[in-house]
């Protein structure tokens, strides 16, 4: 009697497992929803890619698909999140073209539909959003997943990330507009660089550094400006901004010296046609007067 009771208890314990195994449908279409939120706020615009790396059979075991290999050849042995994370890194290093990709929407949600059941590798490139750089480690997710002992063919996952401030290399460049004249130029100038209106650094520009200085790794989510500490005499200064730098332009204000008067030498020919014209007028006048005298006689 005790043996019968023991067998009945064992059967009751195995019943949920057997029921779960019988409920698994490898040929059923599935979906996957990813959520990206930062301190409860949705993060839109991050693009996630998925790749199916292993198939799932009716017993709930994975089989790696062609093109994906592991050192021991078995994907079913990892235990714990650390091992699964290491496995994802290994598979991501060999990943080919993505099966599908989708951006997070205004709610921070990216949805993949009509998926085959199996194990999926999820990856994403770093994304600069809202003044931050979000970086994502590859991770694995199964469709269907298991929730409360039941197979879930529409699993959802919260994406983990690291968040940093974007940085850039900021160039400070000096241009001279003085027709190549170097007589009035100083040998060096000092430029004050400001971050959001506060003095950040003072740099020296000269011929040795080709009138250029680079501030490496400054945070790009700020307003950067520059000011020449002392404008050279005879020059006026202007400032402009390009994608990766700040420009200081010095333009020479002095006008070029006037050309000296060159004395004329040789013969002067301009009076000749004038005098010739006057002579012709006198000749015509004489002819007219002669005709008049002859007519009076």
XYZ file of C-alpha atoms in Angstrom:
297
model
C 0.000 0.000 0.000
C 2.862 2.359 0.848
C 4.469 1.623 -2.520
C 1.235 2.485 -4.328
C 0.945 5.768 -2.435
C 4.586 6.576 -3.206
C 4.068 5.908 -6.903
C 0.942 8.056 -6.920
C 2.851 10.930 -5.273
C 5.660 10.589 -7.812
C 3.157 10.674 -10.653
C 1.585 13.832 -9.247
C 4.993 15.475 -9.009
C 5.869 14.610 -12.610
C 2.472 15.597 -13.985
C 3.274 19.344 -14.391
C 6.566 18.501 -16.084
C 4.921 16.077 -18.469
C 2.130 18.531 -19.136
C 4.641 21.267 -19.859
C 6.582 19.012 -22.219
C 3.395 18.004 -24.032
C 2.405 21.688 -24.378
C 5.571 22.622 -26.254
C 4.857 23.160 -29.977
C 8.117 23.673 -31.906
C 6.289 24.519 -35.147
C 4.126 27.254 -33.657
C 4.813 30.879 -34.625
C 6.174 33.077 -31.859
C 7.013 36.727 -31.190
C 9.473 38.667 -29.069
C 9.056 42.064 -27.402
C 12.003 44.051 -26.073
C 11.632 46.959 -23.645
C 14.224 49.715 -23.238
C 13.627 52.112 -20.357
C 15.980 54.339 -18.412
C 14.844 55.007 -14.844
C 11.292 54.249 -15.907
C 11.410 56.508 -18.955
C 11.189 54.975 -22.464
C 14.244 55.260 -24.688
C 13.204 55.431 -28.359
C 15.468 55.051 -31.382
C 17.747 52.181 -30.340
C 17.913 49.533 -33.079
C 18.038 45.864 -32.048
C 18.904 42.923 -34.282
C 18.044 39.265 -33.721
C 19.564 36.064 -35.067
C 18.197 32.566 -34.548
C 21.185 30.554 -33.336
C 19.527 27.323 -32.183
C 16.395 25.319 -32.895
C 14.131 24.002 -30.145
C 12.773 20.446 -30.217
C 9.693 18.970 -28.537
C 11.724 17.997 -25.459
C 12.861 21.575 -24.900
C 16.473 21.000 -26.015
C 18.452 23.338 -28.252
C 20.420 22.381 -31.355
C 22.876 24.915 -32.771
C 22.141 25.989 -36.316
C 24.788 25.849 -39.091
C 27.355 28.613 -38.765
C 27.293 28.676 -34.956
C 29.712 26.583 -32.937
C 30.791 26.346 -29.313
C 33.990 24.918 -27.812
C 32.185 21.906 -26.352
C 29.494 21.799 -29.045
C 26.623 21.750 -26.542
C 24.389 24.736 -25.889
C 22.243 23.086 -23.223
C 24.774 22.971 -20.364
C 25.153 26.647 -19.192
C 23.905 27.356 -15.710
C 23.318 30.866 -14.389
C 23.247 34.287 -15.994
C 27.042 34.685 -16.097
C 27.468 31.550 -18.240
C 24.635 32.532 -20.542
C 26.183 36.003 -20.935
C 29.544 34.457 -21.839
C 27.781 32.183 -24.314
C 26.084 35.184 -25.939
C 29.445 36.956 -26.322
C 30.928 33.865 -27.969
C 28.061 33.524 -30.442
C 27.999 37.263 -31.186
C 31.641 37.121 -32.262
C 30.631 34.673 -35.020
C 27.273 36.236 -35.888
C 26.474 36.869 -39.508
C 23.698 38.901 -41.080
C 20.745 39.606 -38.820
C 17.454 37.786 -39.383
C 15.494 40.914 -38.465
C 15.953 44.320 -36.854
C 13.599 46.815 -35.215
C 13.948 50.178 -33.432
C 12.391 51.002 -30.102
C 9.321 53.211 -30.478
C 8.139 56.143 -28.371
C 7.199 53.668 -25.627
C 10.678 52.103 -25.676
C 9.342 48.928 -27.285
C 10.734 46.857 -30.177
C 8.577 43.987 -31.458
C 9.549 40.993 -33.618
C 6.686 38.921 -35.008
C 6.205 35.658 -36.914
C 9.333 34.024 -35.471
C 10.263 30.362 -35.565
C 10.686 28.826 -32.150
C 14.265 28.626 -30.936
C 17.063 30.487 -29.206
C 17.719 34.026 -30.431
C 20.812 36.201 -30.094
C 19.939 39.875 -29.534
C 22.497 42.583 -30.351
C 22.518 46.353 -30.793
C 25.043 48.998 -31.803
C 25.753 51.843 -29.347
C 23.116 54.563 -29.684
C 23.435 58.262 -28.851
C 20.008 59.298 -27.552
C 18.984 62.283 -25.465
C 22.525 63.404 -24.689
C 23.664 59.932 -23.604
C 25.428 57.011 -25.239
C 23.695 53.671 -24.597
C 25.698 50.470 -25.017
C 24.260 46.965 -25.000
C 25.860 43.592 -24.342
C 24.575 40.721 -26.520
C 22.117 38.403 -24.805
C 20.088 35.265 -25.536
C 16.350 34.812 -25.303
C 14.182 31.811 -26.120
C 10.882 31.847 -27.972
C 8.810 30.419 -26.455
C 9.852 31.243 -22.926
C 8.678 29.584 -19.752
C 6.369 31.516 -17.389
C 4.918 29.831 -14.301
C 5.585 26.430 -15.866
C 3.753 27.332 -19.084
C 5.257 27.934 -22.501
C 4.914 31.595 -23.498
C 5.033 32.133 -27.267
C 5.125 35.923 -26.892
C 7.908 36.481 -24.344
C 9.031 39.952 -23.289
C 12.454 41.040 -22.071
C 13.835 44.159 -20.425
C 17.066 45.224 -22.098
C 20.035 45.952 -19.852
C 22.479 48.694 -20.817
C 25.309 50.939 -19.727
C 24.936 54.700 -20.089
C 27.772 57.158 -20.609
C 28.188 60.763 -21.696
C 29.260 61.093 -25.367
C 32.729 62.512 -25.914
C 34.607 63.969 -28.855
C 37.980 65.449 -29.762
C 37.649 69.237 -30.005
C 40.071 71.069 -32.315
C 40.998 74.725 -31.845
C 42.276 76.155 -35.147
C 43.785 79.558 -35.975
C 43.551 81.098 -39.469
C 45.391 84.212 -40.657
C 43.935 86.412 -43.409
C 46.746 88.859 -44.170
C 47.810 88.031 -47.743
C 50.644 85.914 -46.409
C 52.334 88.794 -44.602
C 53.888 87.600 -41.356
C 55.411 90.896 -40.220
C 52.552 91.760 -37.838
C 51.871 88.255 -36.619
C 52.846 87.245 -33.087
C 54.898 84.097 -32.644
C 52.077 82.549 -30.578
C 48.594 83.307 -29.280
C 46.611 82.065 -26.289
C 43.027 80.849 -26.746
C 40.556 80.438 -23.891
C 38.142 77.511 -24.309
C 34.812 77.719 -22.490
C 32.366 74.940 -21.588
C 28.819 76.223 -21.097
C 30.260 79.695 -20.477
C 32.825 78.610 -17.873
C 36.568 78.661 -18.588
C 37.663 75.075 -19.300
C 41.225 75.453 -20.599
C 43.749 77.915 -22.016
C 45.729 76.603 -24.974
C 48.666 77.976 -26.958
C 48.665 78.073 -30.747
C 51.839 78.731 -32.711
C 53.712 77.815 -35.864
C 55.222 74.732 -34.200
C 51.792 73.117 -33.664
C 50.571 74.433 -37.017
C 48.266 76.900 -35.218
C 46.078 74.045 -34.015
C 45.422 72.343 -30.668
C 43.192 69.335 -29.881
C 41.355 68.785 -26.609
C 40.830 65.010 -26.510
C 37.782 63.313 -25.009
C 35.660 66.324 -24.037
C 31.965 65.769 -23.351
C 30.033 66.676 -26.485
C 26.707 67.285 -24.708
C 27.820 70.841 -23.844
C 28.199 74.210 -25.554
C 31.849 74.851 -26.415
C 33.173 78.302 -27.349
C 36.563 79.924 -27.776
C 38.005 83.411 -27.271
C 41.375 84.807 -28.231
C 42.976 86.174 -25.084
C 44.772 89.094 -26.786
C 43.955 90.110 -30.358
C 47.149 91.082 -32.255
C 47.531 94.761 -33.098
C 46.280 95.587 -36.567
C 44.011 92.529 -36.760
C 40.332 91.963 -36.097
C 39.081 88.608 -34.841
C 36.043 86.471 -35.685
C 34.889 83.074 -34.445
C 33.058 80.184 -36.084
C 32.224 76.560 -35.350
C 32.546 73.422 -37.452
C 31.555 69.846 -36.743
C 34.663 68.912 -34.796
C 36.237 72.223 -33.896
C 36.273 75.935 -33.130
C 37.826 78.438 -35.546
C 39.644 81.665 -34.694
C 40.174 83.929 -37.720
C 42.437 87.005 -37.640
C 42.000 89.430 -40.547
C 44.466 92.241 -41.205
C 42.721 95.629 -40.910
C 45.510 97.801 -42.408
C 45.213 98.692 -46.085
C 48.174 97.882 -48.325
C 50.471 100.887 -48.918
C 49.685 103.079 -51.946
C 51.804 102.639 -55.031
C 54.515 105.354 -55.312
C 54.308 107.915 -58.132
C 56.578 106.928 -60.976
C 58.043 109.878 -62.943
C 57.357 109.827 -66.671
C 60.282 109.584 -69.030
C 60.628 109.937 -72.811
C 58.368 111.841 -75.219
C 54.813 112.851 -74.429
C 52.527 112.013 -77.359
C 49.094 113.051 -76.166
C 49.265 116.717 -77.507
C 49.992 115.587 -81.094
C 46.426 114.707 -82.169
C 45.096 117.876 -80.475
C 47.506 120.164 -82.310
C 46.858 118.353 -85.593
C 43.143 118.979 -85.174
C 43.675 122.680 -84.505
C 45.900 122.958 -87.589
C 43.213 121.412 -89.765
C 40.655 123.913 -88.453
C 42.977 126.835 -89.290
C 43.533 125.522 -92.820
C 39.822 125.239 -93.473
C 39.229 128.692 -92.068
C 41.913 130.155 -94.381
C 40.358 128.506 -97.427
C 36.956 129.925 -96.621
C 38.324 133.442 -96.157
C 40.213 133.248 -99.482
C 37.068 132.221 -101.329
C 35.184 135.138 -99.767
C 37.852 137.666 -100.843
C 37.824 136.321 -104.396
C 34.053 136.650 -104.554
C 34.158 140.283 -103.415
C 36.600 141.206 -106.221
